[in-house]
Short mmCIF file of C-alpha atoms in Angstrom, two decimals:
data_model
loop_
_atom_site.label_atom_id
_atom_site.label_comp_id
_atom_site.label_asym_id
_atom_site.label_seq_id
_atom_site.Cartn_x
_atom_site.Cartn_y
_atom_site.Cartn_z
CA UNK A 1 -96.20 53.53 136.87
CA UNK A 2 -94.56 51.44 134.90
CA UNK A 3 -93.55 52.01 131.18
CA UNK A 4 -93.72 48.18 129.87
CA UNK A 5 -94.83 47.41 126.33
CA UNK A 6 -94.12 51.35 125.45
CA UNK A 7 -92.62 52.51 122.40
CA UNK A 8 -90.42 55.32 122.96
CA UNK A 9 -88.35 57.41 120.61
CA UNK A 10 -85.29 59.13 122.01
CA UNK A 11 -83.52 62.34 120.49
CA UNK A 12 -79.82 62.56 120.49
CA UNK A 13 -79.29 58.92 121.40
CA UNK A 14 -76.30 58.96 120.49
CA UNK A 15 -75.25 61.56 122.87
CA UNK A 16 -73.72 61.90 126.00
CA UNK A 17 -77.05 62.41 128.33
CA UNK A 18 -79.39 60.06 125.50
CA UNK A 19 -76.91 56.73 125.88
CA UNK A 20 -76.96 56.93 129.04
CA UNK A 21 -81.06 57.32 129.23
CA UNK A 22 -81.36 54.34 126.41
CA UNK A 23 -79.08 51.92 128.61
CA UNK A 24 -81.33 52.62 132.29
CA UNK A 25 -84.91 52.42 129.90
CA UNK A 26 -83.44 48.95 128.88
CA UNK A 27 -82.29 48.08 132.42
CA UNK A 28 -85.32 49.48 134.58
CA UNK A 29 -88.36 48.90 131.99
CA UNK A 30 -89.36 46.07 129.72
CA UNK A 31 -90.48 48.25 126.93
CA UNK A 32 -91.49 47.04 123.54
CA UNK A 33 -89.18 49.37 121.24
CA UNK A 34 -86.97 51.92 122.26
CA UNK A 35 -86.25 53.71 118.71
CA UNK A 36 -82.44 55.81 119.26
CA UNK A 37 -83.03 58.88 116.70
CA UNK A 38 -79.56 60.96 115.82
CA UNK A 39 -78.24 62.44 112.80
CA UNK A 40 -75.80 59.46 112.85
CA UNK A 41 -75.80 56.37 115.82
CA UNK A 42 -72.10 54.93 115.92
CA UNK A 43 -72.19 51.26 115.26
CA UNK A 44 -70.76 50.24 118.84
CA UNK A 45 -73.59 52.27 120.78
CA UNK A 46 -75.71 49.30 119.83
CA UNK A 47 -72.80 46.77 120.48
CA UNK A 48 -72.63 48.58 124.00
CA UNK A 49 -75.98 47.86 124.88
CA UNK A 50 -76.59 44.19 123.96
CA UNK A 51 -75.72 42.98 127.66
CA UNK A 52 -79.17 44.70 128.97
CA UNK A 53 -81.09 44.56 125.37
CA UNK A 54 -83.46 41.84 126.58
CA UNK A 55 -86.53 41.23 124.73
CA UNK A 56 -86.70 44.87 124.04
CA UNK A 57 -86.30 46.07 120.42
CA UNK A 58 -83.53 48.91 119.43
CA UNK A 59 -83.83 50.76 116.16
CA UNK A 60 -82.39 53.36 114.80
CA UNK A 61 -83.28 56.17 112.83
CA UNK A 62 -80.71 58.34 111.28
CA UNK A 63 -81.98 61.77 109.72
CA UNK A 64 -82.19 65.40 109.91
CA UNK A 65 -84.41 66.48 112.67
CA UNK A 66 -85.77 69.46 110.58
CA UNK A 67 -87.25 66.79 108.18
CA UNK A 68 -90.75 66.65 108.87
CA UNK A 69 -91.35 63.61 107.08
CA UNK A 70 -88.44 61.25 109.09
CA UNK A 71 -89.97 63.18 112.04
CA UNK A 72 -93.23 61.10 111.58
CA UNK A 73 -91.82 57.99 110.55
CA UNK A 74 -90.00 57.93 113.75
CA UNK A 75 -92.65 58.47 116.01
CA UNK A 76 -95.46 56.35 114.41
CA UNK A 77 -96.45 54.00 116.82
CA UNK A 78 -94.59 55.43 119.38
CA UNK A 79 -96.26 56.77 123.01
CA UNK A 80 -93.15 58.92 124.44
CA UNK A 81 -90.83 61.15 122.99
CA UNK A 82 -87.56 61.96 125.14
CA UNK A 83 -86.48 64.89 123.11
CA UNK A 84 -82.53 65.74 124.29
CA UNK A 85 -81.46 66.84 120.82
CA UNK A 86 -79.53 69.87 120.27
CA UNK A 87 -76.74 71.87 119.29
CA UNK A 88 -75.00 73.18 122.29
CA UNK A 89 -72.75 76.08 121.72
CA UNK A 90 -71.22 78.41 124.69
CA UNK A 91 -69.38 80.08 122.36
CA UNK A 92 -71.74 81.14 119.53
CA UNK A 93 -69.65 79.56 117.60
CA UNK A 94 -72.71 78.09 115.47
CA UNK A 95 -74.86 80.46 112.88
CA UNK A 96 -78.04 81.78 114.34
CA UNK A 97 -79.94 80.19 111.34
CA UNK A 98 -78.19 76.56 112.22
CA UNK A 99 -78.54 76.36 116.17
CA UNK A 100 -82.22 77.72 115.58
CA UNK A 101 -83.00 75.76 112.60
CA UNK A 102 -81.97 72.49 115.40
CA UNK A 103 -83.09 73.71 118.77
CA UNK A 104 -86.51 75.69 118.14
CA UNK A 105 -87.44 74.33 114.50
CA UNK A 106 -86.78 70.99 114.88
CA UNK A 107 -88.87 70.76 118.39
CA UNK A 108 -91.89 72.39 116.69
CA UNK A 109 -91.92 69.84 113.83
CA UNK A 110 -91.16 66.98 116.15
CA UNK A 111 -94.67 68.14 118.31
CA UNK A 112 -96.76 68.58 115.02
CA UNK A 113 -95.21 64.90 114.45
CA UNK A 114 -96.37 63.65 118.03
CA UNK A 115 -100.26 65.36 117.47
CA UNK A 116 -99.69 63.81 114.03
CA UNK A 117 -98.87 60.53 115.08
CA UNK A 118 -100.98 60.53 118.55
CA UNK A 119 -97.87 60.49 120.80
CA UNK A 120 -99.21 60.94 123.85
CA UNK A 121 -96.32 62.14 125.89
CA UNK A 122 -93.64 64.24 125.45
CA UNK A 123 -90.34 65.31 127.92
CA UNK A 124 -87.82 68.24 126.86
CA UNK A 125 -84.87 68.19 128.26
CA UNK A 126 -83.68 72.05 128.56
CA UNK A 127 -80.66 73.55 130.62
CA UNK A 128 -80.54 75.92 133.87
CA UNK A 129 -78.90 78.10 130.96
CA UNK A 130 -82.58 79.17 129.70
CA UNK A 131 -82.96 80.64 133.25
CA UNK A 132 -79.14 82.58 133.29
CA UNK A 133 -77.53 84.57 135.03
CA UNK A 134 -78.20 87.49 133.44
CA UNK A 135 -75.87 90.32 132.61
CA UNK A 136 -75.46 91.58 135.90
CA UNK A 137 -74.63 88.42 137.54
CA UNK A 138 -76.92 88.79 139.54
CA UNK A 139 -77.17 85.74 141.89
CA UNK A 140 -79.16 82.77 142.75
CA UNK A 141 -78.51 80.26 145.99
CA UNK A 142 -80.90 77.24 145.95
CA UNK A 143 -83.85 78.86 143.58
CA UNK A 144 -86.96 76.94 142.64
CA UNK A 145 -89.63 77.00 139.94
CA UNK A 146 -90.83 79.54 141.64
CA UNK A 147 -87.81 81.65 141.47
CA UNK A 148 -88.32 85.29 139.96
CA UNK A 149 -85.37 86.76 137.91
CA UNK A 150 -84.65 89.37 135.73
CA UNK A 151 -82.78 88.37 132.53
CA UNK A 152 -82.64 89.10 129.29
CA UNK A 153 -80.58 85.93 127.51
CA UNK A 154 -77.66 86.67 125.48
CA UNK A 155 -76.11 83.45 124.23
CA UNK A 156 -78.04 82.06 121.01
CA UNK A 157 -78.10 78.79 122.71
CA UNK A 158 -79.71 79.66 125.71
CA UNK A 159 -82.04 81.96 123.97
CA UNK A 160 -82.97 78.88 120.95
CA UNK A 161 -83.44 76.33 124.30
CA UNK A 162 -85.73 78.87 125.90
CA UNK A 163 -87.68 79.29 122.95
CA UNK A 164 -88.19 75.44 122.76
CA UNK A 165 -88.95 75.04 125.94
CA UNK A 166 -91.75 77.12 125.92
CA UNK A 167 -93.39 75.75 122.79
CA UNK A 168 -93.03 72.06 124.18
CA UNK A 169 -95.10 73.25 127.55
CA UNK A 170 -97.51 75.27 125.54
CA UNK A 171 -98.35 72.43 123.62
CA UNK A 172 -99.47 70.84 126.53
CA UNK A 173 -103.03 69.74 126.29
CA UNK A 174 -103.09 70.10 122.16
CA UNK A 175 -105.57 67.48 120.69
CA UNK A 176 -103.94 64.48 118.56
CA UNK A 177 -105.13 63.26 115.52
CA UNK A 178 -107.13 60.33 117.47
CA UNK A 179 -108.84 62.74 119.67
CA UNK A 180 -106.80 62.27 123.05
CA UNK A 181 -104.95 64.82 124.54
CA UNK A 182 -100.51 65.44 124.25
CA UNK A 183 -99.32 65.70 127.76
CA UNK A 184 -95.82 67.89 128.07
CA UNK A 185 -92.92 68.42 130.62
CA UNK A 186 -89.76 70.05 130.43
CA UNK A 187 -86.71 69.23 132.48
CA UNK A 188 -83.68 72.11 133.38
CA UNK A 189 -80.41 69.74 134.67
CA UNK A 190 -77.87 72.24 135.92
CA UNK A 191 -74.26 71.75 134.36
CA UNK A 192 -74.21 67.62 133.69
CA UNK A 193 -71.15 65.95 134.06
CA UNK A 194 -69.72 62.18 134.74
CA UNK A 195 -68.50 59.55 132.28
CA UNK A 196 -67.92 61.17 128.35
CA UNK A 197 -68.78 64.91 129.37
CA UNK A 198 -66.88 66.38 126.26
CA UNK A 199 -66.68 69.55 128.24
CA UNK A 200 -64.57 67.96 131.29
CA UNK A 201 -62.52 66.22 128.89
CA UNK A 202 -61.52 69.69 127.32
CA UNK A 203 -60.26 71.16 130.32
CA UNK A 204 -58.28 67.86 131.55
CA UNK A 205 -56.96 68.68 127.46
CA UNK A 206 -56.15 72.17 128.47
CA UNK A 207 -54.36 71.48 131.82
CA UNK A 208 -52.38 68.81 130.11
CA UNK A 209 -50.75 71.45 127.91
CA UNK A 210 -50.49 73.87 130.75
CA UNK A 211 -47.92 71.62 132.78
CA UNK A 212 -50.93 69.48 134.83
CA UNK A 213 -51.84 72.66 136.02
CA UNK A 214 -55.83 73.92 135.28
CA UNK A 215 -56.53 76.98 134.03
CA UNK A 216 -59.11 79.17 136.91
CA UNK A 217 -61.89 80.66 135.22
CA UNK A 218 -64.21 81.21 138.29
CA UNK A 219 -63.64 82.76 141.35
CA UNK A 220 -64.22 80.34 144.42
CA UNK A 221 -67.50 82.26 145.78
CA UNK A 222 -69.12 81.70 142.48
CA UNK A 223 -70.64 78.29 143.44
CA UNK A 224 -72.99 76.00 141.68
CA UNK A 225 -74.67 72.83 141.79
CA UNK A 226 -73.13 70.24 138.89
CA UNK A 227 -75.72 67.28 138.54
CA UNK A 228 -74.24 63.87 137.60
CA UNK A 229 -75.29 62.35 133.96
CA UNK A 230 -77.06 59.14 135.49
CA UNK A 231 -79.33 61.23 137.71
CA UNK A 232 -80.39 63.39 134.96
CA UNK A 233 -81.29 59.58 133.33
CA UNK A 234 -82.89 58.87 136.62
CA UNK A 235 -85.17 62.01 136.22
CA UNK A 236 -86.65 61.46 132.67
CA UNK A 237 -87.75 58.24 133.66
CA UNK A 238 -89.73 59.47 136.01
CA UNK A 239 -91.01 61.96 134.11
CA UNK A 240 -91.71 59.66 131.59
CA UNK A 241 -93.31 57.15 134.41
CA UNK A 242 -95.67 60.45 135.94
CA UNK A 243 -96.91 61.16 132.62
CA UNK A 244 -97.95 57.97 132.06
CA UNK A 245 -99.90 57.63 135.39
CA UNK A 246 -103.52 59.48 135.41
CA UNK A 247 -103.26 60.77 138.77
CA UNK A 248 -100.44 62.65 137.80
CA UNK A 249 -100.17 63.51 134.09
CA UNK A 250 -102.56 66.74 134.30
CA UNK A 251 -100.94 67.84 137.37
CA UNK A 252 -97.60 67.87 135.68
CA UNK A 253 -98.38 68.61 132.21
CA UNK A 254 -97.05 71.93 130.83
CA UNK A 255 -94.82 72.26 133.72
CA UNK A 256 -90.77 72.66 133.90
CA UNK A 257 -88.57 71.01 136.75
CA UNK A 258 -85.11 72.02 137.75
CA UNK A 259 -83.18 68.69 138.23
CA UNK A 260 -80.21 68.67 140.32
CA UNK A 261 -78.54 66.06 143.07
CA UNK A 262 -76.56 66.18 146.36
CA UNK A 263 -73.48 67.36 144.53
CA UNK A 264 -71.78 69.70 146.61
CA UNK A 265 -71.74 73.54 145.75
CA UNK A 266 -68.88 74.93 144.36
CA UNK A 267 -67.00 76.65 141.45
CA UNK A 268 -67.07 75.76 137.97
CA UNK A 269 -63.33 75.68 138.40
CA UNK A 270 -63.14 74.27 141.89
CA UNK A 271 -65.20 71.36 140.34
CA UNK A 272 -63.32 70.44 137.51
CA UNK A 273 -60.38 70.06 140.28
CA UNK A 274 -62.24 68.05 142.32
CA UNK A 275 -62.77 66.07 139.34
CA UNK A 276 -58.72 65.78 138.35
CA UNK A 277 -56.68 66.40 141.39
CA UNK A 278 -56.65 62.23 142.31
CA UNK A 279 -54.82 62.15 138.51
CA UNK A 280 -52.26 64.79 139.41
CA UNK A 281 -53.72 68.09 138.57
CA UNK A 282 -53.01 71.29 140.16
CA UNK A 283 -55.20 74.38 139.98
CA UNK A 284 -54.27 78.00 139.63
CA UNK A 285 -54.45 80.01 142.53
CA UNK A 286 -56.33 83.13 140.88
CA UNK A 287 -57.80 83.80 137.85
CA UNK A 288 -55.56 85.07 134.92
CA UNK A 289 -56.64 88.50 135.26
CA UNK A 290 -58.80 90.44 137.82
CA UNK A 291 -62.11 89.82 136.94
CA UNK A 292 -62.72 93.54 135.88
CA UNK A 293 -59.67 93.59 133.63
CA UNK A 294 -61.21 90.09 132.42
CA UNK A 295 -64.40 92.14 131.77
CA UNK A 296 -62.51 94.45 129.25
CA UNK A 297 -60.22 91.65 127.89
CA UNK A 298 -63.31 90.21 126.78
CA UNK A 299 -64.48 93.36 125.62
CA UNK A 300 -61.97 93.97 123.03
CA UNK A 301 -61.75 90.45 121.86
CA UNK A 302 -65.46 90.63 121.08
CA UNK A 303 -65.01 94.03 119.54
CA UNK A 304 -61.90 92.92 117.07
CA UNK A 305 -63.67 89.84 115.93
CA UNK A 306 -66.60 92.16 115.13
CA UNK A 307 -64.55 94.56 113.34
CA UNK A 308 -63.21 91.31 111.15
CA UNK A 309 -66.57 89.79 110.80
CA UNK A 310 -67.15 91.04 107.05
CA UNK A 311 -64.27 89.26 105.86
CA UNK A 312 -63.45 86.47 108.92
CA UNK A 313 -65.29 84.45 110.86
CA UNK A 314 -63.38 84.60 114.58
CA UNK A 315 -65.04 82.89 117.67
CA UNK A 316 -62.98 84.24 120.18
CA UNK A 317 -62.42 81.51 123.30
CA UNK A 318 -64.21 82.95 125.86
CA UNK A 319 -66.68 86.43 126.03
CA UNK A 320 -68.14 88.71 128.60
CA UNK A 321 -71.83 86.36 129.04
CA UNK A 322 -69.36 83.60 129.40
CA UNK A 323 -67.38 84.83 131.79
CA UNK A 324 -70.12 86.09 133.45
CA UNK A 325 -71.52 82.28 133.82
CA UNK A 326 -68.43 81.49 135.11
CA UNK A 327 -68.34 83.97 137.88
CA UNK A 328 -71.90 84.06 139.32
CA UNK A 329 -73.47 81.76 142.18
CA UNK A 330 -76.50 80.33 140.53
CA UNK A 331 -77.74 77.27 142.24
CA UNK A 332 -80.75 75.55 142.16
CA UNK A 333 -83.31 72.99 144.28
CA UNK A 334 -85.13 69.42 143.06
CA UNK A 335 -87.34 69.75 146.04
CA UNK A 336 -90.07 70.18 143.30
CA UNK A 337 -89.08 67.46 141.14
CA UNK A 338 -88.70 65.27 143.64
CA UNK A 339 -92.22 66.20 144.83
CA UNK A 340 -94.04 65.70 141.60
CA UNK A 341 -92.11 63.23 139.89
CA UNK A 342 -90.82 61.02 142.74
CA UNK A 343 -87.36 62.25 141.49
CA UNK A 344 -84.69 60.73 143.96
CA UNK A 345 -81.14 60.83 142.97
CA UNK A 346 -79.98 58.04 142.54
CA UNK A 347 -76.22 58.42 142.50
CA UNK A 348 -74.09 59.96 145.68
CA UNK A 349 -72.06 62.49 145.10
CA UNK A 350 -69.13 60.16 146.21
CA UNK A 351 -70.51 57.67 143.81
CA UNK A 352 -70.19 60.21 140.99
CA UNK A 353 -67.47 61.44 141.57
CA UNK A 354 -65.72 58.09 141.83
CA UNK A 355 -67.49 56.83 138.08
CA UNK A 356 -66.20 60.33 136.48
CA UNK A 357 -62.50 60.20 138.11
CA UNK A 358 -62.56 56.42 136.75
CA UNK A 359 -63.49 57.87 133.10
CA UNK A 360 -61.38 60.53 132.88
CA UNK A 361 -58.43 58.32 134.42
CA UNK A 362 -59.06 55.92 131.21
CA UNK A 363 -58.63 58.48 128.46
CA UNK A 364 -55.62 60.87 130.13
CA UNK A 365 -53.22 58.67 128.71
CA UNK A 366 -54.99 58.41 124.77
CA UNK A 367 -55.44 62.41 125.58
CA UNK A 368 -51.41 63.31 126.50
CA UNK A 369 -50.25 60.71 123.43
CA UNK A 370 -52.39 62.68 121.22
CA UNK A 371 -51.01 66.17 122.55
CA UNK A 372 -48.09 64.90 122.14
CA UNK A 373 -48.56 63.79 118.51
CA UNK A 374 -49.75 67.11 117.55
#
């Protein structure tokens, strides 16, 4: 089905996962107006997408996404929302009242805006973070939607995304101001990487100051399934494509998908590796500490920056849920995506893997002249 003569609004288009979404709409579809709404759009994400533009209009719509009023003007008119705005914090770093405020807030008054302004379909994009690992670590190898699992979320992130999620699928069905009927989906991408991945750009930053050699946060066994950034793209068109076709938008419709590719299972730390070893990186053998003694490291970093709290605000680099992340097997399937959605990835893993190493090869030298300068 296809999506021509659509107006579509996308969240976060100035983000790592959005550009990337804007640039395949404009290549795959010939939509009317693809409308890139951010807090702020740099000036040379446009100037990056004039070679595909076409007839297709881009416009751009800078404002808060907790103002109710810029929430409607952006979708007026519009059919499809991609909503892929957040803040993502690992750290809780962020105030409760901020990252809520964003994540849960701002998705409920962008859906009154879609029933306001009869936008008939609307795609979340969520995180395998909303589904763990819990506190235990307890594992899962090649889960589904169907997966059952025990866990009680501790990071504000993943508990704000989980939130959101489920008020996007339970507004499935909700009747729009013309009288027709909002049709909802969420998608769950496992950890995304490839080209401008801010978080594999950090640890290159961190093994450049550690002698070339990356730091090992995750033992080897704890594998997981990285999805690249242009099949994540590749699945919200789809989505996007199934809600529009009436064979398939009820069947869909308040339903999440786990979206994941043929990257190969492996360590969080074993990845990023993969990922730098052609520029020269080494990897430490073991992690820094024994992962119980990690454990309690944790333990009393969280526990001093608590004690300081009243009169410092200290984030301390990593914690016990983050660690725990780190050091759990937690995979997941697309069978079910790929069954409802026609989701095929698009990109092979040797594909990938070539288009990230090719990224991150472009901005080690900017990134050890900038060390340097420091």
């Amino acid at each position: 089905m296809s999506l021509r003569g659509d107006v579509c609004v996308v969240t976060g288009a100035g983000g790592f996962l959005g550009k990337r979404l804007v640039r395949l709409l404009l290549e795959e579809e010939k939509m009317a107006e693809i409308r890139l709404m951010d807090k702020h759009i740099e000036p040379t994400v446009l100037h990056t997408l004039e070679d595909c533009k076409g007839d297709t209009n881009l416009s751009v719509f800078e404002g808060d996404i907790r103002d109710s009023e810029f929430l409607r003007k952006t979708c007026r008119g519009a059919s499809i929302v991609f909503h892929m705005a957040s803040i993502i914090d690992i750290n809780d770093s962020v105030e409760y009242t901020e990252i809520y405020g964003v994540n849960v807030k701002g998705t409920q008054l962008l859906l009154e805006a879609c029933i306001h302004e009869n936008v008939v379909s609307f795609i979340y994009t969520s995180t395998i973070e909303v589904m763990g690992p819990n506190s235990k670590g307890e594992p899962i190898v090649n889960g589904s939607e169907d997966t059952v699992y025990d866990c009680t979320l501790k990071f504000n992130y993943s508990k704000t995304k989980q939130e959101a999620e489920q008020r996007t699928l339970q507004a499935n069905s909700e009747v729009l101001q013309n009288g027709g009927r909002l049709a909802t989906c969420a998608l769950r991408p496992m950890y995304i990487y490839g080209e401008g991945c801010r978080f594999l750009l950090g640890h290159m930053n961190d093994g450049i100051q550690n002698k070339d050699v990356l730091f090992r946060m995750s033992v080897p066994e704890a594998l997981v399934n990285p999805v690249y950034v242009g099949n994540v793209a590749v699945a919200h068109l789809q989505a996007a494509r199934s809600l529009k076709d009436p064979q398939k938008r009820n069947a869909i419709g308040g339903k999440f998908y786990f979206i994941s590719d043929d990257t190969p299972h492996v360590s969080y730390s074993d990845f990023n590796h993969a990922m730098m070893s052609p520029l020269g990186f080494n990897i430490q053998d073991r992690l820094l500490l024994p992962l119980r003694l990690f454990y309690v490291f944790c333990f009393i970093l969280e526990v001093l920056c608590m004690m300081l709290r009243p009169f410092v605000r200290i984030v301390p680099p990593l914690n016990r849920q983050l660690l725990t992340m780190l050091n759990t097997p937690f995979s997941f399937s697309y069978q079910m995506a790929k069954r409802d959605l026609g989701y095929v990835p698009r990109y092979t893993w040797e594909e990938a893997r070539k288009h990230t190493i090719e990224w991150l090869a472009s901005q080690l030298p900017k990134e050890r002249e900038r060390i340097r300068a420091k």
